[in-house]
Amino acid sequence: MNAPAFNPDSGGTIFMHELVHALNTLGEEAYLWPMAPVYKRGRFRGPLYRLLSWFSPAPYPVNPDLNTPLAAKADLRAPDVVIVYPEIVLGNPVGIKNVVRWLLYKPGDQHPYKFTDNEMFFRVFEKADLPEITGGAPDLYLYKVNRTYRNENRPNRKGACYIVRKGHRKPRIPQTEDATTINIEGLTHAEVNDVFNRCETFYSYDEATMYSQFAVVSGCKSVVVPGEHESRKDWARVNELGQYGIAYGLTPSERSHAHTTRAQLIALLEHKEEAGLETVKRFITLTKDRFIHDT
């Protein structure tokens, strides 16, 4: 798996490291191969930077609770080795013959992806897929119920909090004008859980973040600020975890829906954790059939 260093605040990074862990847990041989550092604008650093990094490599944190060994160069030379790239990686920088693209997110109609021939595709959810290219990618996801989040049943909840992330282009709503901003880059999950337990309502301008679900688990009312979809039905169709416990918009009917379906969301999260492992098993079967058995 060609992946960035572990980041507990990045859902995509967590998925990538969890995939390596799951594969090893299921008896496969899987490794992490650190992704090349990039500029903030997304371009790979130049040859001089890579040369200097060879002598003084940047730190590469991993999650000590996961079985995610780092690959050696010798591990990449095996004829049946398969490299898994997230969709943000352009081309095939590691130079492995057997390539899998894991579509974790689709930023828009105009994508920067650079694919080559004879690749396999998997998607984390329907919204991330590029069916005109993939033909309809199989699911591959590893949702985990983060046990840090819990409802502490505090009696004095008040006010609101909000997050922006991928919803930075949306106009701000009055409800978040004096609300607490959650900057996940500067907070641990325990600290975010504390904010959720202090606040009555959480607003997310980002329509595809697990923090909307985390808020519900913490006992906070969770509202997604709409804009990308015309209706709840359209939104939930591509965001399966949005079916329950979350209001899509500010209407009373949406708030009522969120309140009455909260327990169903928590049950769905537990189910998706189990179902995720089944998608990994299918991933193993499909990649072996394609890259190993055919060979």
Short mmCIF file of C-alpha atoms in Angstrom, two decimals:
data_model
loop_
_atom_site.label_atom_id
_atom_site.label_comp_id
_atom_site.label_asym_id
_atom_site.label_seq_id
_atom_site.Cartn_x
_atom_site.Cartn_y
_atom_site.Cartn_z
CA MET A 1 0.00 0.00 0.00
CA ASN A 2 1.50 3.29 -1.13
CA ALA A 3 0.27 5.55 1.67
CA PRO A 4 1.04 8.69 3.64
CA ALA A 5 2.17 8.44 7.25
CA PHE A 6 -0.58 7.56 9.70
CA ASN A 7 -2.79 10.51 10.59
CA PRO A 8 -5.62 9.89 13.10
CA ASP A 9 -7.50 12.89 11.67
CA SER A 10 -7.49 11.70 8.04
CA GLY A 11 -10.16 9.16 7.14
CA GLY A 12 -8.39 8.19 3.93
CA THR A 13 -5.08 7.60 5.67
CA ILE A 14 -6.77 5.54 8.36
CA PHE A 15 -8.41 3.39 5.67
CA MET A 16 -5.08 2.77 3.93
CA HIS A 17 -3.28 1.68 7.08
CA GLU A 18 -6.27 -0.38 8.22
CA LEU A 19 -6.25 -2.22 4.88
CA VAL A 20 -2.66 -3.36 5.42
CA HIS A 21 -3.56 -4.43 8.95
CA ALA A 22 -6.64 -6.34 7.78
CA LEU A 23 -4.74 -8.13 5.03
CA ASN A 24 -2.08 -9.28 7.47
CA THR A 25 -4.76 -10.32 9.96
CA LEU A 26 -6.35 -12.48 7.25
CA GLY A 27 -3.06 -14.27 6.58
CA GLU A 28 -1.84 -12.27 3.59
CA GLU A 29 1.54 -10.53 3.35
CA ALA A 30 1.02 -6.79 3.18
CA TYR A 31 3.27 -3.76 3.70
CA LEU A 32 3.23 0.01 3.65
CA TRP A 33 5.40 1.86 1.14
CA PRO A 34 5.68 5.53 2.18
CA MET A 35 4.18 7.98 -0.26
CA ALA A 36 6.58 10.59 -1.62
CA PRO A 37 6.26 13.97 0.13
CA VAL A 38 4.31 16.56 -1.84
CA TYR A 39 4.06 20.31 -1.93
CA LYS A 40 0.88 21.90 -0.59
CA ARG A 41 -0.17 22.47 -4.19
CA GLY A 42 -0.03 18.73 -4.79
CA ARG A 43 3.08 18.48 -7.00
CA PHE A 44 5.74 15.90 -6.17
CA ARG A 45 8.96 17.39 -4.91
CA GLY A 46 11.89 17.53 -7.28
CA PRO A 47 14.92 15.23 -7.69
CA LEU A 48 17.12 17.22 -5.29
CA TYR A 49 14.59 16.84 -2.48
CA ARG A 50 14.29 13.09 -3.11
CA LEU A 51 18.08 12.75 -3.11
CA LEU A 52 18.38 14.55 0.22
CA SER A 53 15.52 12.46 1.63
CA TRP A 54 17.47 9.30 0.77
CA PHE A 55 20.19 10.30 3.23
CA SER A 56 17.84 11.85 5.79
CA PRO A 57 14.36 10.34 5.38
CA ALA A 58 11.39 12.13 6.87
CA PRO A 59 9.70 10.50 9.87
CA TYR A 60 6.95 8.06 8.92
CA PRO A 61 4.60 7.50 11.86
CA VAL A 62 2.46 4.39 11.96
CA ASN A 63 -0.27 3.30 14.34
CA PRO A 64 1.38 1.03 16.94
CA ASP A 65 -1.92 -0.80 17.42
CA LEU A 66 -1.93 -1.97 13.78
CA ASN A 67 0.12 -4.64 12.03
CA THR A 68 1.54 -2.39 9.31
CA PRO A 69 5.20 -3.22 8.56
CA LEU A 70 7.14 -1.09 6.10
CA ALA A 71 8.23 -2.74 2.86
CA ALA A 72 11.88 -3.15 1.95
CA LYS A 73 12.95 -2.66 -1.65
CA ALA A 74 13.35 -6.43 -1.97
CA ASP A 75 9.65 -6.85 -1.18
CA LEU A 76 8.78 -4.87 -4.31
CA ARG A 77 10.70 -7.17 -6.65
CA ALA A 78 8.51 -10.25 -6.28
CA PRO A 79 6.76 -11.05 -9.61
CA ASP A 80 3.32 -11.34 -8.02
CA VAL A 81 3.50 -8.20 -5.88
CA VAL A 82 0.49 -5.86 -6.14
CA ILE A 83 0.74 -2.14 -5.43
CA VAL A 84 -2.33 -0.29 -4.13
CA TYR A 85 -2.44 3.45 -4.83
CA PRO A 86 -4.98 5.94 -3.51
CA GLU A 87 -6.54 7.96 -6.30
CA ILE A 88 -4.38 11.03 -5.58
CA VAL A 89 -1.21 9.28 -6.81
CA LEU A 90 -0.47 10.11 -10.43
CA GLY A 91 0.80 7.37 -12.70
CA ASN A 92 2.81 4.49 -11.29
CA PRO A 93 5.74 6.06 -9.37
CA VAL A 94 6.76 2.81 -7.63
CA GLY A 95 6.95 1.00 -10.98
CA ILE A 96 5.04 -2.16 -10.02
CA LYS A 97 3.42 -4.13 -12.85
CA ASN A 98 0.22 -5.06 -10.98
CA VAL A 99 -1.65 -1.88 -10.02
CA VAL A 100 -4.79 -1.37 -7.96
CA ARG A 101 -6.36 2.08 -7.63
CA TRP A 102 -8.39 2.65 -4.49
CA LEU A 103 -10.83 5.50 -5.09
CA LEU A 104 -11.23 7.11 -1.67
CA TYR A 105 -12.75 10.39 -2.84
CA LYS A 106 -13.77 12.15 -6.04
CA PRO A 107 -13.20 15.90 -5.75
CA GLY A 108 -15.23 16.80 -8.82
CA ASP A 109 -15.93 16.15 -12.47
CA GLN A 110 -12.45 17.35 -13.48
CA HIS A 111 -10.07 14.94 -11.78
CA PRO A 112 -6.25 14.91 -11.88
CA TYR A 113 -6.00 11.13 -12.06
CA LYS A 114 -3.50 9.52 -14.39
CA PHE A 115 -4.26 5.86 -14.92
CA THR A 116 -2.45 3.29 -17.02
CA ASP A 117 -3.68 0.17 -18.81
CA ASN A 118 -4.68 -3.10 -17.13
CA GLU A 119 -5.32 -1.64 -13.68
CA MET A 120 -7.92 -2.73 -11.13
CA PHE A 121 -10.20 -0.30 -9.33
CA PHE A 122 -11.96 -0.37 -5.97
CA ARG A 123 -14.06 2.34 -4.36
CA VAL A 124 -14.75 3.28 -0.77
CA PHE A 125 -18.30 4.36 -1.66
CA GLU A 126 -20.35 5.09 -4.77
CA LYS A 127 -19.59 8.81 -4.73
CA ALA A 128 -15.87 8.11 -5.16
CA ASP A 129 -16.31 5.94 -8.23
CA LEU A 130 -15.52 6.91 -11.82
CA PRO A 131 -17.79 4.43 -13.63
CA GLU A 132 -16.93 5.81 -17.05
CA ILE A 133 -13.37 4.60 -16.39
CA THR A 134 -13.81 1.73 -13.95
CA GLY A 135 -16.97 0.18 -15.32
CA GLY A 136 -18.27 0.18 -11.75
CA ALA A 137 -15.63 -0.49 -9.10
CA PRO A 138 -16.26 -3.03 -6.29
CA ASP A 139 -16.56 -1.72 -2.74
CA LEU A 140 -13.55 -1.71 -0.43
CA TYR A 141 -13.89 0.01 2.92
CA LEU A 142 -12.87 -0.40 6.54
CA TYR A 143 -15.12 1.65 8.76
CA LYS A 144 -14.14 1.44 12.40
CA VAL A 145 -16.25 2.49 15.37
CA ASN A 146 -13.91 4.91 17.13
CA ARG A 147 -14.36 4.03 20.81
CA THR A 148 -13.09 7.46 21.84
CA TYR A 149 -16.49 8.92 20.99
CA ARG A 150 -19.21 8.37 23.58
CA ASN A 151 -22.18 10.16 25.09
CA GLU A 152 -21.21 11.33 28.58
CA ASN A 153 -24.80 12.47 29.27
CA ARG A 154 -23.75 15.89 30.51
CA PRO A 155 -26.75 17.85 31.81
CA ASN A 156 -25.59 21.29 30.67
CA ARG A 157 -25.12 20.98 26.91
CA LYS A 158 -25.49 24.30 25.11
CA GLY A 159 -24.49 26.10 21.95
CA ALA A 160 -23.20 24.75 18.68
CA CYS A 161 -19.99 23.68 17.01
CA TYR A 162 -19.15 23.20 13.35
CA ILE A 163 -16.60 21.90 10.87
CA VAL A 164 -15.81 23.10 7.34
CA ARG A 165 -13.22 20.80 5.68
CA LYS A 166 -14.39 19.92 2.14
CA GLY A 167 -17.33 22.33 2.42
CA HIS A 168 -15.15 25.43 2.30
CA ARG A 169 -16.92 26.80 -0.79
CA LYS A 170 -20.34 26.92 0.85
CA PRO A 171 -21.71 30.19 2.22
CA ARG A 172 -21.86 30.26 6.01
CA ILE A 173 -25.20 29.90 7.78
CA PRO A 174 -26.26 32.09 10.74
CA GLN A 175 -26.31 29.09 13.11
CA THR A 176 -22.50 28.83 12.98
CA GLU A 177 -21.74 32.53 13.30
CA ASP A 178 -20.96 32.32 17.03
CA ALA A 179 -20.40 28.57 17.15
CA THR A 180 -17.21 26.78 18.17
CA THR A 181 -15.00 25.92 15.22
CA ILE A 182 -13.59 22.39 15.27
CA ASN A 183 -10.14 22.38 13.74
CA ILE A 184 -9.34 18.69 13.63
CA GLU A 185 -5.72 19.32 12.65
CA GLY A 186 -5.16 20.79 16.11
CA LEU A 187 -7.35 18.49 18.23
CA THR A 188 -7.20 14.86 19.31
CA HIS A 189 -10.28 12.67 19.02
CA ALA A 190 -10.68 12.90 22.81
CA GLU A 191 -10.74 16.69 22.57
CA VAL A 192 -13.29 16.63 19.75
CA ASN A 193 -15.42 14.24 21.80
CA ASP A 194 -15.27 16.76 24.65
CA VAL A 195 -16.52 19.53 22.32
CA PHE A 196 -19.37 17.30 21.11
CA ASN A 197 -20.37 16.57 24.72
CA ARG A 198 -20.40 20.28 25.59
CA CYS A 199 -22.48 21.34 22.59
CA GLU A 200 -26.10 20.75 21.72
CA THR A 201 -25.76 20.82 17.91
CA PHE A 202 -22.99 20.06 15.43
CA TYR A 203 -23.06 21.53 11.90
CA SER A 204 -20.93 20.14 9.08
CA TYR A 205 -20.35 22.00 5.83
CA ASP A 206 -18.55 18.86 4.66
CA GLU A 207 -21.13 16.37 3.38
CA ALA A 208 -18.84 13.31 3.57
CA THR A 209 -17.03 13.29 6.90
CA MET A 210 -17.23 10.75 9.70
CA TYR A 211 -17.40 13.59 12.21
CA SER A 212 -21.11 13.85 11.46
CA GLN A 213 -21.48 10.31 12.77
CA PHE A 214 -19.04 10.85 15.65
CA ALA A 215 -21.23 13.74 16.84
CA VAL A 216 -24.28 11.50 16.97
CA VAL A 217 -22.42 8.83 18.94
CA SER A 218 -21.40 11.58 21.40
CA GLY A 219 -25.03 12.60 21.91
CA CYS A 220 -24.83 15.79 19.86
CA LYS A 221 -27.49 16.72 17.30
CA SER A 222 -25.83 16.42 13.90
CA VAL A 223 -26.74 18.59 10.91
CA VAL A 224 -25.18 18.58 7.44
CA VAL A 225 -25.36 21.93 5.66
CA PRO A 226 -26.76 20.97 2.23
CA GLY A 227 -25.60 22.19 -1.13
CA GLU A 228 -24.16 19.33 -3.16
CA HIS A 229 -27.45 17.42 -3.52
CA GLU A 230 -31.04 18.41 -4.14
CA SER A 231 -32.53 16.23 -1.42
CA ARG A 232 -31.79 13.91 1.48
CA LYS A 233 -32.58 10.97 -0.78
CA ASP A 234 -29.89 12.00 -3.28
CA TRP A 235 -27.37 12.66 -0.52
CA ALA A 236 -27.99 9.41 1.36
CA ARG A 237 -27.79 7.41 -1.87
CA VAL A 238 -24.08 8.20 -2.13
CA ASN A 239 -23.45 8.53 1.63
CA GLU A 240 -24.81 5.33 3.11
CA LEU A 241 -23.89 6.29 6.67
CA GLY A 242 -26.06 9.38 6.28
CA GLN A 243 -29.29 7.40 6.22
CA TYR A 244 -29.89 7.72 9.93
CA GLY A 245 -29.25 10.03 12.84
CA ILE A 246 -28.24 13.09 10.79
CA ALA A 247 -30.31 16.03 9.53
CA TYR A 248 -29.65 17.01 5.94
CA GLY A 249 -30.60 20.65 6.23
CA LEU A 250 -32.33 22.79 8.82
CA THR A 251 -35.99 21.86 8.39
CA PRO A 252 -38.03 20.53 11.34
CA SER A 253 -38.73 17.30 9.46
CA GLU A 254 -35.00 16.67 9.03
CA ARG A 255 -34.32 17.32 12.69
CA SER A 256 -37.15 14.95 13.61
CA HIS A 257 -35.73 12.29 11.29
CA ALA A 258 -32.29 12.63 12.89
CA HIS A 259 -33.72 12.32 16.40
CA THR A 260 -35.88 9.28 15.75
CA THR A 261 -33.22 7.32 13.82
CA ARG A 262 -30.19 7.91 16.07
CA ALA A 263 -30.17 4.33 17.39
CA GLN A 264 -30.30 2.98 13.84
CA LEU A 265 -27.14 4.91 12.94
CA ILE A 266 -25.21 3.38 15.82
CA ALA A 267 -26.38 -0.09 14.77
CA LEU A 268 -25.40 0.65 11.17
CA LEU A 269 -21.88 1.66 12.24
CA GLU A 270 -21.46 -1.66 14.02
CA HIS A 271 -22.72 -3.51 10.94
CA LYS A 272 -20.42 -1.62 8.56
CA GLU A 273 -17.40 -2.55 10.66
CA GLU A 274 -18.21 -6.22 10.14
CA ALA A 275 -19.14 -5.76 6.48
CA GLY A 276 -15.86 -3.96 5.79
CA LEU A 277 -13.89 -7.08 6.52
CA GLU A 278 -15.97 -8.93 3.92
CA THR A 279 -15.01 -6.32 1.30
CA VAL A 280 -11.35 -6.99 2.12
CA LYS A 281 -11.86 -10.73 1.61
CA ARG A 282 -13.44 -10.01 -1.77
CA PHE A 283 -10.54 -7.71 -2.60
CA ILE A 284 -8.13 -10.59 -1.92
CA THR A 285 -10.09 -12.96 -4.17
CA LEU A 286 -10.45 -10.51 -7.04
CA THR A 287 -6.82 -9.35 -7.06
CA LYS A 288 -5.49 -12.92 -6.89
CA ASP A 289 -7.77 -13.99 -9.72
CA ARG A 290 -6.61 -11.06 -11.83
CA PHE A 291 -2.91 -10.79 -11.08
CA ILE A 292 -1.80 -14.19 -9.81
CA HIS A 293 -4.03 -17.01 -10.99
CA ASP A 294 -4.29 -15.63 -14.52
CA THR A 295 -0.53 -15.38 -14.66
#
